[in-house]
Amino acid sequence: MTIRFLLILGGIVSVSLFLTECKSSSGSVSLYPTIEHPADNPSSEAKIELGRKLFFDTRLSKGDAIACVSCHRPDFAFTDRIPLSQGVEGRHTERNSPSVLNAGYLPTVMFDAHIETLEKQAIVPIQEHVEMDMDMKTLLNKLRAIPEYSEAAREIFDRDFDAWVLTRSISAFQRSLISLNSRFDQYYYQNEKSALTDSEKRGWKLFSKELYCTECHAPPMFTNYEPINNGLYSDYGKDKGRFRIHNDSTDIGKFKVPSLRNIDLTHPYMHDGSVRTLEDVIAHYSKGGNPHKNKDERIVPFSISDDEQTDLIHFFEALTDTSYMKDFR
Ligand code: HEC
Ligand code: HEC
């Protein structure tokens, strides 16, 4: 069945897409959500380009050592492949860097799901002691003195280079990072039946039907974006997750559910990078996680065969889409 969908993007541009509904095993197909550009930050090619330069620029950090891209690398699906990210002077963060691909779809930002917009988030790593450790005033004076940046600020925003220009352009760049064309997408949303191997199809069935994974990691984004305790620890130690925002004990161990898109590229896993491989992730869930009073009750033990485990991992591999890399070669 062919359906025509009219998407109004940003209230300005009308784009019509023809999608073929595929008879997926789940019987229904949900569409990709649309990216909401904030009213005060409409996107443009020039703004994205300025944001891209800033994202890659080590001059945003103390000692010109670290850029956003140091911890969010394109070749690793915008993560850094180390358990705890490393900032200036070898300092370590407490957490594993999440992908910023598809960041434009995030209803809230950070593992604690507490920052509303990318614009508000962008200044956090810049000022954070263990990340880029820059004082905003010093940084803005430094960037203003770079003709390329001050000219772009004038042309795009009609103002001097300031925090507004910095946060708006970096966010516009991040909203341009889309990765939604994995082989799973081709199979599920574009009706290309041969896009997945039989093993990957069996893995998808296991993931979505026989286990309970889609309760929290459902397509299209493979996350419900909710802060949840998945039983990673019985004692969360120093990093109690969302608890640190409101000091509410029912929030201990709650972290925003991560998307599983490009999951094969973004190891190690979980908020602290403590789970090394996808096999280790499956072992965590199959034992039902660790006991914790806030652990979500949907996480219960299960047992699967070695072949089923292989199918599940093949399915994860089918969630890889590196077509965004064409912009970074
Ligand atoms: C030193 C490594 C490091 C640097 C540098 C860094 N980040 Fe991050 N980033 C992280 C870590 C770790 C997190 C997770 C923090 C948390 O959730 O508490 C994160 C989280 C994010 C998120 C939230 C993603 C989500 O799923 O909620 C965004 C967006 C982001 N960073 C963008 C940026 C931008 C823009 C810059 C540059 C201005 C930057 N980062 C610099 C390590 C880094
Ligand atoms: C009740 C919600 C829930 C269910 C059900 C669930 N997860 Fe998760 N998942 C989470 C949360 C929350 C995290 C992040 C925890 C953290 O960072 O400490 C996570 C993290 C992951 C990660 C690591 C992602 C990353 O980027 O670090 C993988 C892989 C994963 N889950 C796979 C699965 C699989 C496979 C299943 C089914 C067996 C499953 N999940 C079921 C909530 C859930």
GROMACS .gro file of C-alpha atoms and ligand atoms in nm:
model
  415
    1MET     CA    1   0.000   0.000   0.000
    2THR     CA    2   0.145   0.337  -0.092
    3ILE     CA    3   0.063   0.633   0.129
    4ARG     CA    4   0.152   0.994   0.074
    5PHE     CA    5   0.258   1.189   0.374
    6LEU     CA    6   0.287   1.562   0.384
    7LEU     CA    7   0.531   1.678   0.643
    8ILE     CA    8   0.547   2.039   0.740
    9LEU     CA    9   0.903   2.099   0.845
   10GLY     CA   10   0.970   2.391   1.072
   11GLY     CA   11   0.640   2.542   0.962
   12ILE     CA   12   0.810   2.677   0.652
   13VAL     CA   13   0.920   2.410   0.411
   14SER     CA   14   0.675   2.156   0.280
   15VAL     CA   15   0.823   1.829   0.179
   16SER     CA   16   0.625   1.544   0.041
   17LEU     CA   17   0.751   1.195   0.090
   18PHE     CA   18   0.624   0.880  -0.063
   19LEU     CA   19   0.654   0.590   0.172
   20THR     CA   20   0.558   0.237   0.109
   21GLU     CA   21   0.414   0.080   0.413
   22CYS     CA   22   0.580  -0.247   0.475
   23LYS     CA   23   0.402  -0.540   0.624
   24SER     CA   24   0.641  -0.562   0.913
   25SER     CA   25   0.628  -0.838   1.166
   26SER     CA   26   0.480  -0.591   1.414
   27GLY     CA   27   0.198  -0.518   1.169
   28SER     CA   28   0.222  -0.143   1.204
   29VAL     CA   29   0.475   0.110   1.089
   30SER     CA   30   0.541   0.434   1.267
   31LEU     CA   31   0.699   0.721   1.081
   32TYR     CA   32   1.010   0.906   1.175
   33PRO     CA   33   0.935   1.204   1.393
   34THR     CA   34   1.011   1.547   1.248
   35ILE     CA   35   1.287   1.766   1.384
   36GLU     CA   36   1.154   2.072   1.560
   37HIS     CA   37   1.377   2.372   1.502
   38PRO     CA   38   1.330   2.623   1.785
   39ALA     CA   39   1.153   2.943   1.676
   40ASP     CA   40   1.462   3.142   1.770
   41ASN     CA   41   1.697   2.917   1.577
   42PRO     CA   42   1.581   2.838   1.225
   43SER     CA   43   1.840   2.639   1.034
   44SER     CA   44   2.039   2.743   0.729
   45GLU     CA   45   2.330   2.596   0.537
   46ALA     CA   46   2.559   2.881   0.644
   47LYS     CA   47   2.465   2.836   1.010
   48ILE     CA   48   2.524   2.460   0.994
   49GLU     CA   49   2.864   2.522   0.836
   50LEU     CA   50   2.963   2.769   1.110
   51GLY     CA   51   2.842   2.519   1.373
   52ARG     CA   52   3.044   2.244   1.208
   53LYS     CA   53   3.363   2.454   1.226
   54LEU     CA   54   3.304   2.533   1.593
   55PHE     CA   55   3.229   2.168   1.674
   56PHE     CA   56   3.567   2.069   1.529
   57ASP     CA   57   3.764   2.362   1.675
   58THR     CA   58   4.002   2.287   1.966
   59ARG     CA   59   4.032   2.663   2.032
   60LEU     CA   60   3.706   2.627   2.226
   61SER     CA   61   3.901   2.459   2.508
   62LYS     CA   62   4.171   2.550   2.758
   63GLY     CA   63   4.514   2.505   2.595
   64ASP     CA   64   4.352   2.455   2.251
   65ALA     CA   65   4.349   2.081   2.319
   66ILE     CA   66   3.995   1.946   2.298
   67ALA     CA   67   3.701   2.007   2.066
   68CYS     CA   68   3.347   1.872   2.080
   69VAL     CA   69   3.460   1.626   1.814
   70SER     CA   70   3.732   1.484   2.043
   71CYS     CA   71   3.458   1.304   2.238
   72HIS     CA   72   3.197   1.288   1.961
   73ARG     CA   73   3.390   1.147   1.663
   74PRO     CA   74   3.216   1.099   1.327
   75ASP     CA   75   3.394   0.771   1.256
   76PHE     CA   76   3.262   0.625   1.584
   77ALA     CA   77   2.904   0.747   1.524
   78PHE     CA   78   2.989   1.061   1.724
   79THR     CA   79   3.108   0.879   2.037
   80ASP     CA   80   3.468   0.821   2.151
   81ARG     CA   81   3.498   0.447   2.222
   82ILE     CA   82   3.647   0.489   2.567
   83PRO     CA   83   3.454   0.411   2.886
   84LEU     CA   84   3.483   0.760   3.037
   85SER     CA   85   3.549   1.053   2.805
   86GLN     CA   86   3.871   1.245   2.845
   87GLY     CA   87   3.882   1.625   2.852
   88VAL     CA   88   4.162   1.881   2.890
   89GLU     CA   89   4.486   1.788   3.070
   90GLY     CA   90   4.389   1.420   3.077
   91ARG     CA   91   4.095   1.480   3.311
   92HIS     CA   92   3.822   1.218   3.294
   93THR     CA   93   3.449   1.277   3.287
   94GLU     CA   94   3.220   1.052   3.492
   95ARG     CA   95   3.037   0.930   3.187
   96ASN     CA   96   3.055   0.767   2.848
   97SER     CA   97   2.996   1.001   2.557
   98PRO     CA   98   2.661   0.942   2.386
   99SER     CA   99   2.619   0.975   2.010
  100VAL     CA  100   2.499   1.313   1.887
  101LEU     CA  101   2.362   1.164   1.565
  102ASN     CA  102   1.987   1.230   1.551
  103ALA     CA  103   2.033   1.478   1.839
  104GLY     CA  104   1.764   1.694   1.678
  105TYR     CA  105   1.503   1.439   1.788
  106LEU     CA  106   1.597   1.448   2.157
  107PRO     CA  107   1.308   1.572   2.373
  108THR     CA  108   1.560   1.628   2.654
  109VAL     CA  109   1.937   1.627   2.655
  110MET     CA  110   2.191   1.438   2.877
  111PHE     CA  111   2.170   1.104   3.059
  112ASP     CA  112   1.978   1.276   3.339
  113ALA     CA  113   1.717   1.393   3.085
  114HIS     CA  114   1.716   1.737   3.246
  115ILE     CA  115   1.829   1.992   2.984
  116GLU     CA  116   1.552   2.103   2.747
  117THR     CA  117   1.743   2.210   2.440
  118LEU     CA  118   2.067   2.160   2.251
  119GLU     CA  119   2.117   2.536   2.273
  120LYS     CA  120   2.128   2.518   2.655
  121GLN     CA  121   2.347   2.208   2.652
  122ALA     CA  122   2.619   2.348   2.425
  123ILE     CA  123   2.777   2.572   2.689
  124VAL     CA  124   2.796   2.294   2.948
  125PRO     CA  125   3.099   2.100   2.813
  126ILE     CA  126   3.275   2.426   2.724
  127GLN     CA  127   3.273   2.542   3.087
  128GLU     CA  128   3.299   2.199   3.251
  129HIS     CA  129   3.628   2.156   3.441
  130VAL     CA  130   3.683   1.798   3.320
  131GLU     CA  131   3.581   1.869   2.960
  132MET     CA  132   3.691   2.192   2.786
  133ASP     CA  133   3.739   2.410   3.096
  134MET     CA  134   3.687   2.751   2.934
  135ASP     CA  135   3.554   3.063   3.094
  136MET     CA  136   3.281   3.197   2.863
  137LYS     CA  137   3.399   3.556   2.866
  138THR     CA  138   3.757   3.460   2.776
  139LEU     CA  139   3.632   3.224   2.508
  140LEU     CA  140   3.404   3.478   2.342
  141ASN     CA  141   3.685   3.735   2.330
  142LYS     CA  142   3.910   3.471   2.178
  143LEU     CA  143   3.656   3.367   1.910
  144ARG     CA  144   3.557   3.725   1.832
  145ALA     CA  145   3.919   3.797   1.740
  146ILE     CA  146   3.911   3.527   1.471
  147PRO     CA  147   3.800   3.706   1.150
  148GLU     CA  148   3.636   3.396   1.001
  149TYR     CA  149   3.404   3.370   1.304
  150SER     CA  150   3.332   3.739   1.353
  151GLU     CA  151   3.249   3.778   0.982
  152ALA     CA  152   3.023   3.472   0.982
  153ALA     CA  153   2.841   3.602   1.293
  154ARG     CA  154   2.776   3.932   1.112
  155GLU     CA  155   2.658   3.763   0.793
  156ILE     CA  156   2.438   3.493   0.948
  157PHE     CA  157   2.311   3.654   1.269
  158ASP     CA  158   2.371   4.022   1.202
  159ARG     CA  159   2.549   4.062   1.536
  160ASP     CA  160   2.891   4.030   1.698
  161PHE     CA  161   3.014   3.682   1.783
  162ASP     CA  162   2.860   3.606   2.121
  163ALA     CA  163   2.713   3.315   2.321
  164TRP     CA  164   2.395   3.332   2.112
  165VAL     CA  165   2.590   3.281   1.789
  166LEU     CA  166   2.800   3.005   1.945
  167THR     CA  167   2.513   2.800   2.087
  168ARG     CA  168   2.272   2.854   1.794
  169SER     CA  169   2.520   2.750   1.528
  170ILE     CA  170   2.656   2.445   1.713
  171SER     CA  171   2.297   2.330   1.774
  172ALA     CA  172   2.198   2.385   1.410
  173PHE     CA  173   2.496   2.169   1.311
  174GLN     CA  174   2.393   1.894   1.551
  175ARG     CA  175   2.035   1.899   1.420
  176SER     CA  176   2.176   1.834   1.072
  177LEU     CA  177   2.330   1.504   1.183
  178ILE     CA  178   2.077   1.247   1.069
  179SER     CA  179   2.134   0.873   1.057
  180LEU     CA  180   1.813   0.693   0.961
  181ASN     CA  181   1.908   0.480   0.665
  182SER     CA  182   2.035   0.158   0.814
  183ARG     CA  183   1.957  -0.173   0.647
  184PHE     CA  184   1.689  -0.214   0.911
  185ASP     CA  185   1.527   0.110   0.786
  186GLN     CA  186   1.542  -0.016   0.429
  187TYR     CA  187   1.372  -0.338   0.536
  188TYR     CA  188   1.115  -0.196   0.776
  189TYR     CA  189   1.030   0.142   0.627
  190GLN     CA  190   1.123   0.107   0.261
  191ASN     CA  191   0.989  -0.243   0.202
  192GLU     CA  192   1.320  -0.386   0.084
  193LYS     CA  193   1.268  -0.740   0.194
  194SER     CA  194   1.619  -0.849   0.103
  195ALA     CA  195   1.787  -0.571   0.302
  196LEU     CA  196   1.812  -0.801   0.606
  197THR     CA  197   1.957  -1.150   0.617
  198ASP     CA  198   1.748  -1.431   0.765
  199SER     CA  199   1.956  -1.420   1.081
  200GLU     CA  200   1.899  -1.044   1.119
  201LYS     CA  201   1.524  -1.093   1.068
  202ARG     CA  202   1.522  -1.360   1.338
  203GLY     CA  203   1.718  -1.121   1.564
  204TRP     CA  204   1.460  -0.844   1.507
  205LYS     CA  205   1.178  -1.085   1.590
  206LEU     CA  206   1.353  -1.189   1.909
  207PHE     CA  207   1.424  -0.825   2.004
  208SER     CA  208   1.072  -0.699   1.932
  209LYS     CA  209   0.846  -0.997   1.996
  210GLU     CA  210   0.999  -1.264   2.213
  211LEU     CA  211   1.204  -1.046   2.447
  212TYR     CA  212   1.090  -0.716   2.593
  213CYS     CA  213   1.349  -0.481   2.442
  214THR     CA  214   1.106  -0.266   2.240
  215GLU     CA  215   0.929  -0.170   2.564
  216CYS     CA  216   1.204   0.091   2.593
  217HIS     CA  217   1.400   0.066   2.266
  218ALA     CA  218   1.123   0.078   2.004
  219PRO     CA  219   1.170   0.198   1.647
  220PRO     CA  220   1.203   0.438   1.485
  221MET     CA  221   1.451   0.588   1.734
  222PHE     CA  222   1.505   0.271   1.942
  223THR     CA  223   1.452   0.469   2.262
  224ASN     CA  224   1.152   0.609   2.448
  225TYR     CA  225   1.389   0.880   2.589
  226GLU     CA  226   1.266   0.813   2.943
  227PRO     CA  227   1.493   0.813   3.248
  228ILE     CA  228   1.488   0.451   3.366
  229ASN     CA  229   1.680   0.224   3.602
  230ASN     CA  230   1.776  -0.087   3.405
  231GLY     CA  231   1.937  -0.265   3.699
  232LEU     CA  232   2.294  -0.193   3.596
  233TYR     CA  233   2.399  -0.188   3.962
  234SER     CA  234   2.260  -0.273   4.303
  235ASP     CA  235   2.463   0.017   4.437
  236TYR     CA  236   2.516   0.305   4.195
  237GLY     CA  237   2.799   0.451   4.402
  238LYS     CA  238   2.894   0.808   4.317
  239ASP     CA  239   2.689   0.850   3.998
  240LYS     CA  240   2.325   0.801   4.092
  241GLY     CA  241   2.194   0.937   3.762
  242ARG     CA  242   1.890   1.159   3.758
  243PHE     CA  243   1.886   1.158   4.138
  244ARG     CA  244   2.144   1.437   4.128
  245ILE     CA  245   1.895   1.673   3.964
  246HIS     CA  246   1.613   1.664   4.223
  247ASN     CA  247   1.756   1.452   4.507
  248ASP     CA  248   1.451   1.229   4.474
  249SER     CA  249   1.539   0.874   4.587
  250THR     CA  250   1.300   0.723   4.330
  251ASP     CA  251   1.538   0.865   4.066
  252ILE     CA  252   1.845   0.673   4.187
  253GLY     CA  253   1.998   0.477   3.900
  254LYS     CA  254   1.776   0.636   3.635
  255PHE     CA  255   1.945   0.725   3.307
  256LYS     CA  256   1.784   0.831   2.983
  257VAL     CA  257   1.732   0.526   2.760
  258PRO     CA  258   1.993   0.553   2.481
  259SER     CA  259   1.906   0.499   2.116
  260LEU     CA  260   2.038   0.171   1.978
  261ARG     CA  261   2.099   0.315   1.631
  262ASN     CA  262   2.463   0.252   1.527
  263ILE     CA  263   2.502   0.049   1.845
  264ASP     CA  264   2.768  -0.172   1.686
  265LEU     CA  265   2.990   0.138   1.650
  266THR     CA  266   2.939   0.296   1.991
  267HIS     CA  267   3.093   0.054   2.240
  268PRO     CA  268   3.155   0.045   2.532
  269TYR     CA  269   2.801   0.072   2.666
  270MET     CA  270   2.588   0.227   2.941
  271HIS     CA  271   2.627   0.571   3.105
  272ASP     CA  272   2.968   0.479   3.246
  273GLY     CA  273   3.095   0.265   2.959
  274SER     CA  274   3.122  -0.029   3.200
  275VAL     CA  275   2.975  -0.288   2.963
  276ARG     CA  276   3.230  -0.372   2.698
  277THR     CA  277   3.049  -0.570   2.428
  278LEU     CA  278   2.701  -0.644   2.296
  279GLU     CA  279   2.740  -1.000   2.428
  280ASP     CA  280   2.797  -0.848   2.774
  281VAL     CA  281   2.482  -0.633   2.732
  282ILE     CA  282   2.278  -0.944   2.652
  283ALA     CA  283   2.428  -1.119   2.956
  284HIS     CA  284   2.317  -0.822   3.171
  285TYR     CA  285   1.956  -0.842   3.054
  286SER     CA  286   1.934  -1.223   3.044
  287LYS     CA  287   2.013  -1.239   3.415
  288GLY     CA  288   1.741  -0.977   3.469
  289GLY     CA  289   1.988  -0.706   3.568
  290ASN     CA  290   2.093  -0.653   3.928
  291PRO     CA  291   1.837  -0.609   4.205
  292HIS     CA  292   1.756  -0.245   4.287
  293LYS     CA  293   1.442  -0.096   4.434
  294ASN     CA  294   1.405   0.136   4.134
  295LYS     CA  295   1.478  -0.127   3.870
  296ASP     CA  296   1.209  -0.124   3.601
  297GLU     CA  297   0.984  -0.426   3.647
  298ARG     CA  298   0.989  -0.509   3.277
  299ILE     CA  299   1.350  -0.621   3.307
  300VAL     CA  300   1.329  -0.989   3.392
  301PRO     CA  301   1.559  -1.288   3.332
  302PHE     CA  302   1.539  -1.491   3.011
  303SER     CA  303   1.742  -1.757   2.842
  304ILE     CA  304   1.830  -1.770   2.475
  305SER     CA  305   2.043  -2.015   2.277
  306ASP     CA  306   2.385  -1.930   2.132
  307ASP     CA  307   2.227  -1.915   1.785
  308GLU     CA  308   1.961  -1.673   1.906
  309GLN     CA  309   2.229  -1.457   2.064
  310THR     CA  310   2.411  -1.450   1.729
  311ASP     CA  311   2.085  -1.350   1.554
  312LEU     CA  312   2.031  -1.068   1.803
  313ILE     CA  313   2.382  -0.935   1.747
  314HIS     CA  314   2.336  -0.955   1.371
  315PHE     CA  315   2.018  -0.751   1.412
  316PHE     CA  316   2.215  -0.488   1.610
  317GLU     CA  317   2.467  -0.471   1.325
  318ALA     CA  318   2.181  -0.399   1.082
  319LEU     CA  319   2.114  -0.077   1.278
  320THR     CA  320   2.437   0.075   1.146
  321ASP     CA  321   2.400   0.366   0.903
  322THR     CA  322   2.715   0.556   0.819
  323SER     CA  323   2.572   0.746   0.522
  324TYR     CA  324   2.618   1.065   0.730
  325MET     CA  325   2.993   1.008   0.684
  326LYS     CA  326   2.976   1.140   0.326
  327ASP     CA  327   2.989   1.486   0.485
  328PHE     CA  328   3.304   1.403   0.686
  329ARG     CA  329   3.533   1.245   0.428
  330HEC     C1  330   3.549   1.551   2.722
  330HEC     C2  331   3.456   1.488   2.634
  330HEC     C3  332   3.341   1.570   2.579
  330HEC     C4  333   3.350   1.691   2.513
  330HEC     C5  334   3.472   1.774   2.484
  330HEC     C6  335   3.215   1.722   2.472
  330HEC     N1  336   3.129   1.624   2.513
  330HEC    FE1  337   2.931   1.614   2.473
  330HEC     N2  338   2.912   1.464   2.606
  330HEC     C7  339   3.017   1.402   2.671
  330HEC     C8  340   2.963   1.314   2.774
  330HEC     C9  341   3.044   1.227   2.867
  330HEC    C10  342   2.823   1.330   2.771
  330HEC    C11  343   2.721   1.266   2.865
  330HEC    C12  344   2.703   1.363   2.980
  330HEC    C13  345   2.583   1.338   3.066
  330HEC     O1  346   2.483   1.291   3.014
  330HEC     O2  347   2.589   1.367   3.186
  330HEC    C14  348   2.794   1.423   2.662
  330HEC    C15  349   2.667   1.459   2.623
  330HEC    C16  350   2.640   1.540   2.513
  330HEC    C17  351   2.509   1.561   2.456
  330HEC    C18  352   2.380   1.497   2.503
  330HEC    C19  353   2.337   1.383   2.412
  330HEC    C20  354   2.215   1.312   2.462
  330HEC     O3  355   2.185   1.203   2.409
  330HEC     O4  356   2.147   1.359   2.554
  330HEC    C21  357   2.524   1.651   2.354
  330HEC    C22  358   2.417   1.705   2.262
  330HEC    C23  359   2.665   1.686   2.349
  330HEC     N3  360   2.733   1.614   2.446
  330HEC    C24  361   2.720   1.780   2.263
  330HEC    C25  362   2.849   1.831   2.281
  330HEC    C26  363   2.896   1.956   2.222
  330HEC    C27  364   2.815   2.046   2.132
  330HEC    C28  365   3.025   1.973   2.263
  330HEC    C29  366   3.118   2.087   2.235
  330HEC    C30  367   3.071   2.220   2.270
  330HEC    C31  368   3.057   1.858   2.346
  330HEC     N4  369   2.948   1.776   2.356
  330HEC    C32  370   3.180   1.836   2.404
  330HEC    C33  371   3.151   1.419   2.643
  330HEC    C34  372   3.201   1.531   2.581
  331HEC     C1  373   1.263  -0.078   3.095
  331HEC     C2  374   1.343  -0.014   2.992
  331HEC     C3  375   1.444  -0.098   2.917
  331HEC     C4  376   1.425  -0.221   2.857
  331HEC     C5  377   1.299  -0.305   2.857
  331HEC     C6  378   1.548  -0.252   2.790
  331HEC     N1  379   1.639  -0.152   2.808
  331HEC    FE1  380   1.822  -0.141   2.723
  331HEC     N2  381   1.859   0.031   2.826
  331HEC     C7  382   1.773   0.093   2.914
  331HEC     C8  383   1.842   0.199   2.984
  331HEC     C9  384   1.783   0.292   3.087
  331HEC    C10  385   1.974   0.198   2.937
  331HEC    C11  386   2.089   0.291   2.982
  331HEC    C12  387   2.138   0.252   3.119
  331HEC    C13  388   2.265   0.324   3.161
  331HEC     O1  389   2.319   0.403   3.084
  331HEC     O2  390   2.313   0.300   3.273
  331HEC    C14  391   1.981   0.091   2.837
  331HEC    C15  392   2.095   0.061   2.764
  331HEC    C16  393   2.103  -0.039   2.666
  331HEC    C17  394   2.215  -0.060   2.580
  331HEC    C18  395   2.342   0.024   2.578
  331HEC    C19  396   2.322   0.148   2.494
  331HEC    C20  397   2.440   0.242   2.496
  331HEC     O3  398   2.454   0.319   2.401
  331HEC     O4  399   2.517   0.243   2.592
  331HEC    C21  400   2.184  -0.166   2.498
  331HEC    C22  401   2.270  -0.223   2.387
  331HEC    C23  402   2.053  -0.212   2.537
  331HEC     N3  403   2.005  -0.132   2.639
  331HEC    C24  404   1.988  -0.321   2.483
  331HEC    C25  405   1.869  -0.372   2.531
  331HEC    C26  406   1.816  -0.502   2.494
  331HEC    C27  407   1.883  -0.599   2.399
  331HEC    C28  408   1.699  -0.516   2.561
  331HEC    C29  409   1.607  -0.636   2.564
  331HEC    C30  410   1.665  -0.760   2.614
  331HEC    C31  411   1.680  -0.395   2.641
  331HEC     N4  412   1.786  -0.312   2.621
  331HEC    C32  413   1.570  -0.370   2.720
  331HEC    C33  414   1.641   0.061   2.931
  331HEC    C34  415   1.581  -0.056   2.886
   0.00000   0.00000   0.00000
